[in-house]
Short mmCIF file of C-alpha atoms and ligand atoms in Angstrom, two decimals:
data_model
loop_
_atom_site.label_atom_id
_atom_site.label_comp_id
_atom_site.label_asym_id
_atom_site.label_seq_id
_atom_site.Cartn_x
_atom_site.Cartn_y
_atom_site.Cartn_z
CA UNK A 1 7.93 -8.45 -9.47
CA UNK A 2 7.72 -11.11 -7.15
CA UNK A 3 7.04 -15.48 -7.32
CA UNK A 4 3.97 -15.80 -5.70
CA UNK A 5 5.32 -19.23 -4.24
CA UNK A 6 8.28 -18.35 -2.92
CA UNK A 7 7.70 -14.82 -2.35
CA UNK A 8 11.18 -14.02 -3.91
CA UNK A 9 12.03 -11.36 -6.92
CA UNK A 10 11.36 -12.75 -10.27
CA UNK A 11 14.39 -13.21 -12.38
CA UNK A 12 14.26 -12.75 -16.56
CA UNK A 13 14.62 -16.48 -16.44
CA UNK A 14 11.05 -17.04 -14.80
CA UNK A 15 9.16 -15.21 -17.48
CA UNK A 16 11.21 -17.38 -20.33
CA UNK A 17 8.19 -19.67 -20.75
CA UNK A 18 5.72 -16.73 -21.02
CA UNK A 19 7.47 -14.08 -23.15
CA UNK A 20 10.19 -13.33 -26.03
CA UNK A 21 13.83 -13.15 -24.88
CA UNK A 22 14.58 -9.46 -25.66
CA UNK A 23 11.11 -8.17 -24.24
CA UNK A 24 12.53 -9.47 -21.07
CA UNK A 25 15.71 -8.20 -21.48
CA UNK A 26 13.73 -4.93 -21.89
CA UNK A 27 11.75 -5.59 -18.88
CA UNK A 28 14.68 -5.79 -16.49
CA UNK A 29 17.01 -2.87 -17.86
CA UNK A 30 18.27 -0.09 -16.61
CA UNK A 31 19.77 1.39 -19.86
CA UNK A 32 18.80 5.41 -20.40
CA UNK A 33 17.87 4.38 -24.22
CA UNK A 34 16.61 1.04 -26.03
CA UNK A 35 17.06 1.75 -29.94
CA UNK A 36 14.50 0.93 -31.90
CA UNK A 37 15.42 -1.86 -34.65
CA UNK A 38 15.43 -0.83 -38.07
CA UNK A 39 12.93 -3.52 -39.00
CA UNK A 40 10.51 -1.77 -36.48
CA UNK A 41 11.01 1.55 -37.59
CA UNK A 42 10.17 0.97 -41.43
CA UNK A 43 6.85 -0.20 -40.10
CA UNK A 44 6.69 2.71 -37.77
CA UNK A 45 7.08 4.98 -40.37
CA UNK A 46 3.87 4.22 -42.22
CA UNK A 47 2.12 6.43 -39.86
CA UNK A 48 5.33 7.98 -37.15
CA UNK A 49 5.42 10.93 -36.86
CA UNK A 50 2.05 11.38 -35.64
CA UNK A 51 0.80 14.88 -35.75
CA UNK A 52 0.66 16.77 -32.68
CA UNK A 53 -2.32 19.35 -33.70
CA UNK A 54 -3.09 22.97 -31.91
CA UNK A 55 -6.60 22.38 -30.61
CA UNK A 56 -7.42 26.13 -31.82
CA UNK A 57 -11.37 25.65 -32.58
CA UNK A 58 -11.61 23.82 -29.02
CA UNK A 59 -10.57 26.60 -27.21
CA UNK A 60 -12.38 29.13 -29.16
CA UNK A 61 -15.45 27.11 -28.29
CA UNK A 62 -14.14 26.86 -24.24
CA UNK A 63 -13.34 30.65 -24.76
CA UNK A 64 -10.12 29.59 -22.87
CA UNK A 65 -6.69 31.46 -22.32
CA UNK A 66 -5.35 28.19 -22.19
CA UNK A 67 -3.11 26.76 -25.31
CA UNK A 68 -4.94 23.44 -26.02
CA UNK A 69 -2.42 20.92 -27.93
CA UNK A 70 -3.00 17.01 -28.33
CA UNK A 71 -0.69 14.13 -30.08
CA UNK A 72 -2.86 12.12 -32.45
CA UNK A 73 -2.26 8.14 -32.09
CA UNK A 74 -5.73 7.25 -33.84
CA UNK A 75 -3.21 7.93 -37.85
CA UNK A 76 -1.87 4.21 -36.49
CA UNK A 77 -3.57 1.13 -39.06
CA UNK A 78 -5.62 -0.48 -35.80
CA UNK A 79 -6.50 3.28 -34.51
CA UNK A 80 -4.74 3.37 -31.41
CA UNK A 81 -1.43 3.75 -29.52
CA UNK A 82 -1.27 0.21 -29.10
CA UNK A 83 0.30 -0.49 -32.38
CA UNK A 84 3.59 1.26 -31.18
CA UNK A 85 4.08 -1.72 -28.86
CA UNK A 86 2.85 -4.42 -30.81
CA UNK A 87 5.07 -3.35 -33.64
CA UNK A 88 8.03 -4.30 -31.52
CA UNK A 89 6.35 -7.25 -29.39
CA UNK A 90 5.39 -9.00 -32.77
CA UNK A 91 9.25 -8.10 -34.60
CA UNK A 92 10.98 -9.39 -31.19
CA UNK A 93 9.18 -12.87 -31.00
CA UNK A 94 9.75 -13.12 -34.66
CA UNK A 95 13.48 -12.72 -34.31
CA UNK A 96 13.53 -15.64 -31.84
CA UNK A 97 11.90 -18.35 -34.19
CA UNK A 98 8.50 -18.20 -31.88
CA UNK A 99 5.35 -19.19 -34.21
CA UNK A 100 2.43 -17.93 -32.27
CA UNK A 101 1.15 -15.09 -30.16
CA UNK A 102 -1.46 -15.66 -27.48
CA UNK A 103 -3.03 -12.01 -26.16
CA UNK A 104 -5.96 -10.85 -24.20
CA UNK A 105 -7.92 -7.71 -25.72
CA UNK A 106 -10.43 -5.56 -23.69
CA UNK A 107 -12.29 -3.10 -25.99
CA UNK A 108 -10.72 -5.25 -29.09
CA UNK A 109 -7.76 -2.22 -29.56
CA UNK A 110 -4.50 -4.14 -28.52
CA UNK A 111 -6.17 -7.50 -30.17
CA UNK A 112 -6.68 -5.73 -33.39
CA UNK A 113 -2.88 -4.06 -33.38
CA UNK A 114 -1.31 -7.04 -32.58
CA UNK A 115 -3.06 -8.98 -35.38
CA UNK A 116 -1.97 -6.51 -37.57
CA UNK A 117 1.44 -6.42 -36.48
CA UNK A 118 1.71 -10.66 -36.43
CA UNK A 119 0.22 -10.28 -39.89
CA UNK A 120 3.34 -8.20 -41.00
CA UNK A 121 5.91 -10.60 -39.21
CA UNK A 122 3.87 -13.94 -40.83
CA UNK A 123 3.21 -15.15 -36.99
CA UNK A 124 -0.18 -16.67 -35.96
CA UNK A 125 -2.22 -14.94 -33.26
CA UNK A 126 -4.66 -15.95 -31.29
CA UNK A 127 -6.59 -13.19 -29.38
CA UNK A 128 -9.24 -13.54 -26.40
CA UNK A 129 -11.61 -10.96 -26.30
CA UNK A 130 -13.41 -10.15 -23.25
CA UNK A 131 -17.17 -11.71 -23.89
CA UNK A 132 -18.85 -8.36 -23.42
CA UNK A 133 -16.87 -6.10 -26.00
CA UNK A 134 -16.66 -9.64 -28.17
CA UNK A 135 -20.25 -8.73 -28.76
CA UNK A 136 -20.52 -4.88 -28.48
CA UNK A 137 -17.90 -4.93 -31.34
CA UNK A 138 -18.26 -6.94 -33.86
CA UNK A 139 -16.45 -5.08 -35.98
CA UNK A 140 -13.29 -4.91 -33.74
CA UNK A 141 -13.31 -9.14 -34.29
CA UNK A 142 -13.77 -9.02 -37.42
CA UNK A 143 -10.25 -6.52 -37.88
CA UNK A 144 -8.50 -8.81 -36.05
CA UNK A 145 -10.18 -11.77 -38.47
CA UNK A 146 -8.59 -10.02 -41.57
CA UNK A 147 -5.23 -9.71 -40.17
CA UNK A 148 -5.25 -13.68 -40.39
CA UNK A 149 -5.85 -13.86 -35.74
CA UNK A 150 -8.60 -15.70 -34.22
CA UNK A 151 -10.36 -13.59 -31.91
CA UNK A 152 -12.48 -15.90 -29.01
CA UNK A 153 -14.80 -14.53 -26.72
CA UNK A 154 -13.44 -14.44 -22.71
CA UNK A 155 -14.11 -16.44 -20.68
CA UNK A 156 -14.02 -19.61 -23.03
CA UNK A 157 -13.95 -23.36 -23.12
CA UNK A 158 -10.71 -23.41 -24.57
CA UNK A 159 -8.88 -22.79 -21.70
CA UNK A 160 -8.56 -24.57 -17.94
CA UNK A 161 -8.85 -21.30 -16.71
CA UNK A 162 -11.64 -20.23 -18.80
CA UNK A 163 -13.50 -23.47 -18.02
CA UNK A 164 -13.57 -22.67 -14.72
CA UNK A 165 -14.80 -19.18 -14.79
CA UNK A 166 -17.86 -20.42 -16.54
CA UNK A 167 -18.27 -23.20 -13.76
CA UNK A 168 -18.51 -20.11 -11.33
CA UNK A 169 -20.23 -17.88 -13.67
CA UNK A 170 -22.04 -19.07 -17.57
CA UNK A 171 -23.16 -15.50 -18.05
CA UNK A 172 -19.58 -14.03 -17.03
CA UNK A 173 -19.37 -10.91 -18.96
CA UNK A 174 -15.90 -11.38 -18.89
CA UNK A 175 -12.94 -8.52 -17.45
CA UNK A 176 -8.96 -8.30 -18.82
CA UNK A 177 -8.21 -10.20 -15.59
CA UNK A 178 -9.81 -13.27 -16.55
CA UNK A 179 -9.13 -13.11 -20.70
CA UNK A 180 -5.34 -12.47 -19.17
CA UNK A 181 -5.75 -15.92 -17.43
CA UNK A 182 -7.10 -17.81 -20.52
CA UNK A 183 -4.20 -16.61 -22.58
CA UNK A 184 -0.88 -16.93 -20.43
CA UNK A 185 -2.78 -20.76 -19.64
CA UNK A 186 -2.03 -21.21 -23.87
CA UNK A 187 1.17 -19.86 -24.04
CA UNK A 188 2.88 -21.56 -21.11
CA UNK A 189 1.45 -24.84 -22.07
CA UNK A 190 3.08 -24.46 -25.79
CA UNK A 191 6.87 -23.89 -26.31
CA UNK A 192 6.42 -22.35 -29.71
CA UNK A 193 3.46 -19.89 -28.58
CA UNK A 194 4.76 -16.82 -26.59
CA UNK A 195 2.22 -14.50 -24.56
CA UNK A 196 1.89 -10.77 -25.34
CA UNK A 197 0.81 -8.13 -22.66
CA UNK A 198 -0.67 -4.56 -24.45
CA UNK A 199 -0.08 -2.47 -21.22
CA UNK A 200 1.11 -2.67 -17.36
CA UNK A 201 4.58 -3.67 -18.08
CA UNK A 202 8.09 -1.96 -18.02
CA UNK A 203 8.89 -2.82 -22.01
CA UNK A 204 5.54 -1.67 -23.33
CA UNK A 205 5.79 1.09 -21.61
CA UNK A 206 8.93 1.77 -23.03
CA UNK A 207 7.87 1.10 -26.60
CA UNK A 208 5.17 4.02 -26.04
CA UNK A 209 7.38 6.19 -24.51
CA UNK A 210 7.88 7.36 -28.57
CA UNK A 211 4.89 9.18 -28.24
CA UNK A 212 6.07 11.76 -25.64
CA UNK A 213 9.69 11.58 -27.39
CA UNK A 214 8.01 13.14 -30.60
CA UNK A 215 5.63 15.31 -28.38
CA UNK A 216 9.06 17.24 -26.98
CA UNK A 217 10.51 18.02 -30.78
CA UNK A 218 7.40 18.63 -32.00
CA UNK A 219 6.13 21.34 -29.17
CA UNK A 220 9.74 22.86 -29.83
CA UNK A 221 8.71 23.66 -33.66
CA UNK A 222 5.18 24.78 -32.22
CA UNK A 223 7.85 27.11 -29.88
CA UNK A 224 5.94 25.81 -26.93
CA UNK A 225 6.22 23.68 -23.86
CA UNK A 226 3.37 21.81 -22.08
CA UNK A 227 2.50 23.09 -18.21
CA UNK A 228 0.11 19.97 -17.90
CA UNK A 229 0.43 16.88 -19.39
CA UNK A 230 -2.43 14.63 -19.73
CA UNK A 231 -3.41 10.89 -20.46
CA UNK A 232 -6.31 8.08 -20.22
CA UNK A 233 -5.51 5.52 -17.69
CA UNK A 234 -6.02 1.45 -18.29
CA UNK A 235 -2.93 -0.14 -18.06
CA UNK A 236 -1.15 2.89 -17.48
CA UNK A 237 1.30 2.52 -21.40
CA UNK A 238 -0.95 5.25 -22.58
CA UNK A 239 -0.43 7.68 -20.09
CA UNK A 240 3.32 6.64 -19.43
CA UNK A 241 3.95 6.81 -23.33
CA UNK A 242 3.00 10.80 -23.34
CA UNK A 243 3.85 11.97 -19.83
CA UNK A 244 7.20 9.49 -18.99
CA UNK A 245 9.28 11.85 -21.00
CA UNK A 246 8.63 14.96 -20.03
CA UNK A 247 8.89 14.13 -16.25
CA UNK A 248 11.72 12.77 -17.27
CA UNK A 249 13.22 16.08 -17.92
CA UNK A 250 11.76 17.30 -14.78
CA UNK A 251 13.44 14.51 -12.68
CA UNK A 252 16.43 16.15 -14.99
CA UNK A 253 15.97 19.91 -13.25
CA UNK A 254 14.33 20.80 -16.12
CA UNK A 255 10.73 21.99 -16.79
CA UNK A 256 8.10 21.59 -14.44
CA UNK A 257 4.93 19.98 -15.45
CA UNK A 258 2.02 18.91 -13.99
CA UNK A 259 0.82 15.32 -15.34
CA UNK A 260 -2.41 14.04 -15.05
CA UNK A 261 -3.98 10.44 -15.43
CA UNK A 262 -7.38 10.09 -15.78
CA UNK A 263 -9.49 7.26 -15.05
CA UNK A 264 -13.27 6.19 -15.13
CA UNK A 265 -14.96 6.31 -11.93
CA UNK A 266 -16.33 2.79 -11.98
CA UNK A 267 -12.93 1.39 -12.00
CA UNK A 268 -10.96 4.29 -10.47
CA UNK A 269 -7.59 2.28 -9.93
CA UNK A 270 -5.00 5.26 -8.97
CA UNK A 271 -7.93 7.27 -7.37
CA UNK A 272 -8.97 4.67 -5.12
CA UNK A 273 -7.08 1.90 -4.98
CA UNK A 274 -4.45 0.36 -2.52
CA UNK A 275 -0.99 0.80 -3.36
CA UNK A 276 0.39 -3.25 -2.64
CA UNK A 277 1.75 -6.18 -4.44
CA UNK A 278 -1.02 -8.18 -6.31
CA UNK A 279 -2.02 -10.49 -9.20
CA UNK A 280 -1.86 -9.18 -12.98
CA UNK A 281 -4.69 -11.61 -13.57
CA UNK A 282 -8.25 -13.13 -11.94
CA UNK A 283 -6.86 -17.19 -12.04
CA UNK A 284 -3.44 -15.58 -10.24
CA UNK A 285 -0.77 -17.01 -12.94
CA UNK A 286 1.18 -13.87 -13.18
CA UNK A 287 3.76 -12.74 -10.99
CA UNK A 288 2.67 -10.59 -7.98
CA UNK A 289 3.43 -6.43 -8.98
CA UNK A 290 3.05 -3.68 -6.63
CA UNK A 291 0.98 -1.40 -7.89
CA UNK A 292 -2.52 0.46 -7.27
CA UNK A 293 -4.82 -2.18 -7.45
CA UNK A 294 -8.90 -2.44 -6.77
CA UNK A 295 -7.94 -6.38 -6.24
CA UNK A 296 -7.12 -9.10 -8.62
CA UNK A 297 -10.96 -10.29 -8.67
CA UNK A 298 -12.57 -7.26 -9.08
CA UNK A 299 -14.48 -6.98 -12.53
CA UNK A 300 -15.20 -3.59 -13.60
CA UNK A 301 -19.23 -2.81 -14.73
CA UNK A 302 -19.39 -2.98 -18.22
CA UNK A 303 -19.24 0.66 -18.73
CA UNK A 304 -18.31 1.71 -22.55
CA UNK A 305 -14.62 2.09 -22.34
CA UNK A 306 -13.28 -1.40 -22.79
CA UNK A 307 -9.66 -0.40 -22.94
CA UNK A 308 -10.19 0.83 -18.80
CA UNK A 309 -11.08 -1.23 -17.82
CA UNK A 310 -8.61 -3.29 -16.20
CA UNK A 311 -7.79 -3.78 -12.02
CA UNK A 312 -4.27 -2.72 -11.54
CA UNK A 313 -1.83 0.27 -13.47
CA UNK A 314 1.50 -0.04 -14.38
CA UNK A 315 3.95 -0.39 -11.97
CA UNK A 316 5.97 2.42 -12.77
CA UNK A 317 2.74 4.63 -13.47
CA UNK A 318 2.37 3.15 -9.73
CA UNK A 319 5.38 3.92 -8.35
CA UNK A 320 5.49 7.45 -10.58
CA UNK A 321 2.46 8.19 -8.34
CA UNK A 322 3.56 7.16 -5.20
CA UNK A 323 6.37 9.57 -5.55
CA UNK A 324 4.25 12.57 -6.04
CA UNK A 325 5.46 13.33 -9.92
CA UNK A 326 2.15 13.03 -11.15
CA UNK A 327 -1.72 13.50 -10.21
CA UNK A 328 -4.82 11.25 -10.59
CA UNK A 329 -8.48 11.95 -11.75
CA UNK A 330 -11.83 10.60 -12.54
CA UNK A 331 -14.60 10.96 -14.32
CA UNK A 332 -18.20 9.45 -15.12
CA UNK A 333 -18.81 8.58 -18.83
CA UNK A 334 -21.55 10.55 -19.27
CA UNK A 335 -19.44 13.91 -19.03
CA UNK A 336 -16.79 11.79 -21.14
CA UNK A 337 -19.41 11.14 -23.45
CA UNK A 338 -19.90 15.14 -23.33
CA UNK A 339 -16.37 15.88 -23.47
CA UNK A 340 -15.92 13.73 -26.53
CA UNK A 341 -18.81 15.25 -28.25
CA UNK A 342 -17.50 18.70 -27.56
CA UNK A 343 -14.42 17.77 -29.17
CA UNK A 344 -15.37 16.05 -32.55
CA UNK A 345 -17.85 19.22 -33.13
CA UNK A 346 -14.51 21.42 -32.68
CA UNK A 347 -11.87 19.57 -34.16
CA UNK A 348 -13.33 17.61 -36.63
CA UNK A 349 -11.90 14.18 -35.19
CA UNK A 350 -14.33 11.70 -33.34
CA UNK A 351 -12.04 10.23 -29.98
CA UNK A 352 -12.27 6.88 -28.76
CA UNK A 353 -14.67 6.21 -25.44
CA UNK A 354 -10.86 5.47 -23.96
CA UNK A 355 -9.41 9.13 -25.45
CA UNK A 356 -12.48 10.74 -24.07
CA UNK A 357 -11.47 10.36 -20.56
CA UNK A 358 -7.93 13.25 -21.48
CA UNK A 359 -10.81 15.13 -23.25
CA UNK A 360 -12.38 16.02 -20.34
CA UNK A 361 -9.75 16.58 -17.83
CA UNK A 362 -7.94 18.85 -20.62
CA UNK A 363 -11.79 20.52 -20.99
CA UNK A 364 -11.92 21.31 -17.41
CA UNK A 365 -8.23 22.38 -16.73
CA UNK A 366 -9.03 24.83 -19.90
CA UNK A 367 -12.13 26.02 -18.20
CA UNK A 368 -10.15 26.65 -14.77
CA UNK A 369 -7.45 28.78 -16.65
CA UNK A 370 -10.51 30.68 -18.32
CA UNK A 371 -11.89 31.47 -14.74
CA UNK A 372 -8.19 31.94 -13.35
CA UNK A 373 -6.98 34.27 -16.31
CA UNK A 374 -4.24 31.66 -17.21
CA UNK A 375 -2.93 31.22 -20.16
CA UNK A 376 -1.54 27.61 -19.53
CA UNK A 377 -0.21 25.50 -22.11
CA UNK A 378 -2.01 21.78 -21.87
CA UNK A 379 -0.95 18.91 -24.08
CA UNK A 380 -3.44 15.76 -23.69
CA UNK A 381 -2.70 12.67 -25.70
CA UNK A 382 -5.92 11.42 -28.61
CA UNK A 383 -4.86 8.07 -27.64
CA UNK A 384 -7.19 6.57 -30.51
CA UNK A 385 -10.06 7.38 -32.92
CA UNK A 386 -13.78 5.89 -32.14
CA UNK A 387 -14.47 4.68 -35.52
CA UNK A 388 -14.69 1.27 -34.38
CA UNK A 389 -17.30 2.54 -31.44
CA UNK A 390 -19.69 4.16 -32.83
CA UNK A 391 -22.22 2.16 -30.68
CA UNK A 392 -21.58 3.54 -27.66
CA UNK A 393 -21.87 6.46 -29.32
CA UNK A 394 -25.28 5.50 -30.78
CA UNK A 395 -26.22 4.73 -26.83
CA UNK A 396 -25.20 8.12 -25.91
CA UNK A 397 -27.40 10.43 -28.67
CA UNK A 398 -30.17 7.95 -27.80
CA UNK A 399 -29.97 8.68 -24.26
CA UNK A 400 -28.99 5.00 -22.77
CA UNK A 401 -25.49 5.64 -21.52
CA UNK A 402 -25.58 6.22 -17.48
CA UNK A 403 -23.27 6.53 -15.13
CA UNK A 404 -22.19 3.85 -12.69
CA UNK A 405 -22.11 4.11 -9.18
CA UNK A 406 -18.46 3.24 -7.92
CA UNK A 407 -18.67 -0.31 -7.26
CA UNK A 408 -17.62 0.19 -3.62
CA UNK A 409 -18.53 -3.09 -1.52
CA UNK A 410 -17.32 -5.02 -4.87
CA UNK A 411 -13.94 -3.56 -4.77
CA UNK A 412 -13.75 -4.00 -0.68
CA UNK A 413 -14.31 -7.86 -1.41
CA UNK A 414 -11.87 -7.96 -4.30
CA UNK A 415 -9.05 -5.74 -2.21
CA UNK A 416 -9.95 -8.24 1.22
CA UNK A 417 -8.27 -10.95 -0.75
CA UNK A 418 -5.01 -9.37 -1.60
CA UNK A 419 -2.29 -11.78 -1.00
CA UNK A 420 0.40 -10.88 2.16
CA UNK A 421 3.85 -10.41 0.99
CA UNK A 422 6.36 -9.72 3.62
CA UNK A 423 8.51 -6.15 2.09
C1 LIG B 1 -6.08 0.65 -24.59
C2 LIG B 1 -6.41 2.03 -24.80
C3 LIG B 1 -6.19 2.96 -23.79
C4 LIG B 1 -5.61 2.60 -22.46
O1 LIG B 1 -4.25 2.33 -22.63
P1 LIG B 1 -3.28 1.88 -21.46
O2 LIG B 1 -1.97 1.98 -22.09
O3 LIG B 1 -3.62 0.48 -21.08
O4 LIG B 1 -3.49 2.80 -20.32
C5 LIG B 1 -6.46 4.29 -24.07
N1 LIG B 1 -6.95 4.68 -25.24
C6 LIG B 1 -7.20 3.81 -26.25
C7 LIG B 1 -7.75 4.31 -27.53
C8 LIG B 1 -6.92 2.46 -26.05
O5 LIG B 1 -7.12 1.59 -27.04
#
């Protein structure tokens, strides 16, 4: 990472204001493993293990060679992956004496696990919700409500930042970037109020990297080993969670894999984006990252998968791609839509708009096998259940969910305004 104003590496000490001690400490190491305290792990084990199911019925219906596994993260209270890292985020702050969390929450997924998780370490949490999924999902706020957080719709009044997006914009429908913004503004300004980040950065990764962990002893019971490995792409702690460890082993001369991320076509970050250092957020707070990036002030249509919908990818998902170990894709939500329909009349289990995205590359690498004869094994991570978005599902069986075109002269604007950084 680098200071925007000086143009010099960020040290742990310049993120002291904005996060908890250890997270940092996390963010900056090079150790091989970070154990996991026991305090985290007796919360972990409420729904750790997750089950890592044989997709059998799927491929019966593909009439695929290919061996069709996926990891379930939707067994987690909030319904998603996220709660691995917010688990940890919440204990670490606690630890510290910090009273409250400020976050940012896209689809209302990372807002609702870290309520929960603040709720189980007695810390307050405050949540800013970007304004378009604040009112697609009312239900999502109203999670987060229970846990004890207050969830406001992004962008807000409460905030400099947020005042000043609705100067530019009243009917903003809001984007991570600028919900980002309104949150780090809170926490900096308060030295009992720390900020949490759901995806994009080194620890969170880290803290997801479980999932893959698991995936490895669990494919040895099944007396199998993935050839692909696939993932959903926002931030990039999904994908990195499932796929980090097994090219890991590759790195190690062991296994070959292929890993895939896949990413929605109206915000196609690794797929068409520029590989440079920029902004985490829209009001440029954050520390400059190198990373694929459609530009700090791009905001992504608002296209049903909330969690996506964000303008960079994690650094090392970034720099994981830049050094050939893994391979991008994209697709349009309608055959997402498809994908995830295919798969809850299969398997029984109805995937989040976010999941739905690894459905269908892992449908269509299933269907190549079938017309290659290959009996490949495929492992694709369920990243979250779509019990909380049912809407969009509601808009697809009534024939209202379309496709965006890729928001091309949008993301030429945004990417023009990338700031210079001498390397
Ligand atoms: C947030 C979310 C994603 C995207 O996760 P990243 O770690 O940011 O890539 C994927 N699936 C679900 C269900 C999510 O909630």
């Amino acid at each position: 990472m680098i200071h925007p104003g000086t143009g010099k590496p960020i040290v742990p000490d310049d993120l002291e204001p904005l996060f908890g001690h250890e997270l940092i400490k996390q963010e900056f190491s090079t150790d091989r493993w970070i154990e996991i305290p026991e305090e985290v792990r007796q919360i972990l084990a409420q729904w750790r293990c997750t089950p890592l199911y044989r997709a059998r019925r799927l491929e019966e219906a593909l009439d695929t060679p290919a061996k069709i596994f996926y990891k379930y993260e939707g067994v987690s209270p909030s319904g998603s992956h996220k709660t691995n890292s917010a688990i940890a985020q919440a204990y670490y702050n606690m630890k510290q004496g910090v009273k409250k969390i400020t976050t940012e929450t896209g689809a209302g997924q990372w807002g609702s696990a870290l309520s929960m998780a603040c709720s189980q370490f007695g810390l307050e949490c405050v949540v800013y919700m970007v304004k378009c999924s604040f009112k697609q999902k009312p239900y999502r706020r109203a999670l987060m409500e229970t846990f004890g957080a207050q969830c406001i719709a992004s962008p807000s009044d409460t905030t400099e930042a947020g005042r000043a997006l609705l100067a530019s914009n009243p009917d903003s429908t809001g984007s991570l970037g600028m919900a980002i913004s309104e949150a780090v503004e809170i926490a900096a300004r308060n030295e009992d109020t720390k900020y949490c980040l759901g995806s994009v950065l080194n620890h969170v990764c880290v803290h997801q990297s479980v999932i893959g962990q698991e995936c490895i002893t669990q494919m040895e019971l099944a007396d199998a080993y993935p050839d692909i490995v696939i993932g959903c792409c926002g931030g990039g702690s999904n994908f990195a969670g499932i796929a980090f460890p097994f090219i890991g082993r590759m790195l190690q001369g062991k296994e070959k894999i292929r890993a895939i991320g896949v990413e929605p076509s109206a915000c196609p970050t690794l797929t068409k984006g520029t590989f440079a250092y920029d902004f985490g957020d829209t009001s440029h707070f954050t520390p400059l990252m190198k990373m694929f990036t459609l530009g700090s002030t791009f905001v992504p249509p608002g296209f049903h998968s909330g969690g996506l919908r964000y303008h960079g990818m994690a650094p090392m998902v970034s720099h994981t791609m830049a050094l050939g170990l893994m391979e991008a894709t994209s697709f349009h939500q309608l055959d997402t839509f498809k994908a995830g329909v295919a798969f809850a009349k299969a398997e029984g289990i109805v995937p989040a708009p976010e999941s739905t995205h690894a459905v269908a590359a892992t449908i269509k690498e299933a269907l190549r096998c079938k017309e290659e004869g290959k009996s490949e094994t495929i492992l694709f991570n369920l990243s979250g259940h779509g019990h909380f978005d049912m809407q969009a599902y509601i808009d697809y069986h009534d024939g209202l969910v379309r496709d965006y075109v890729y928001p091309e002269n949008e993301i030429a604007m945004a990417l023009a305004g990338l700031p210079s950084v001498a390397e």
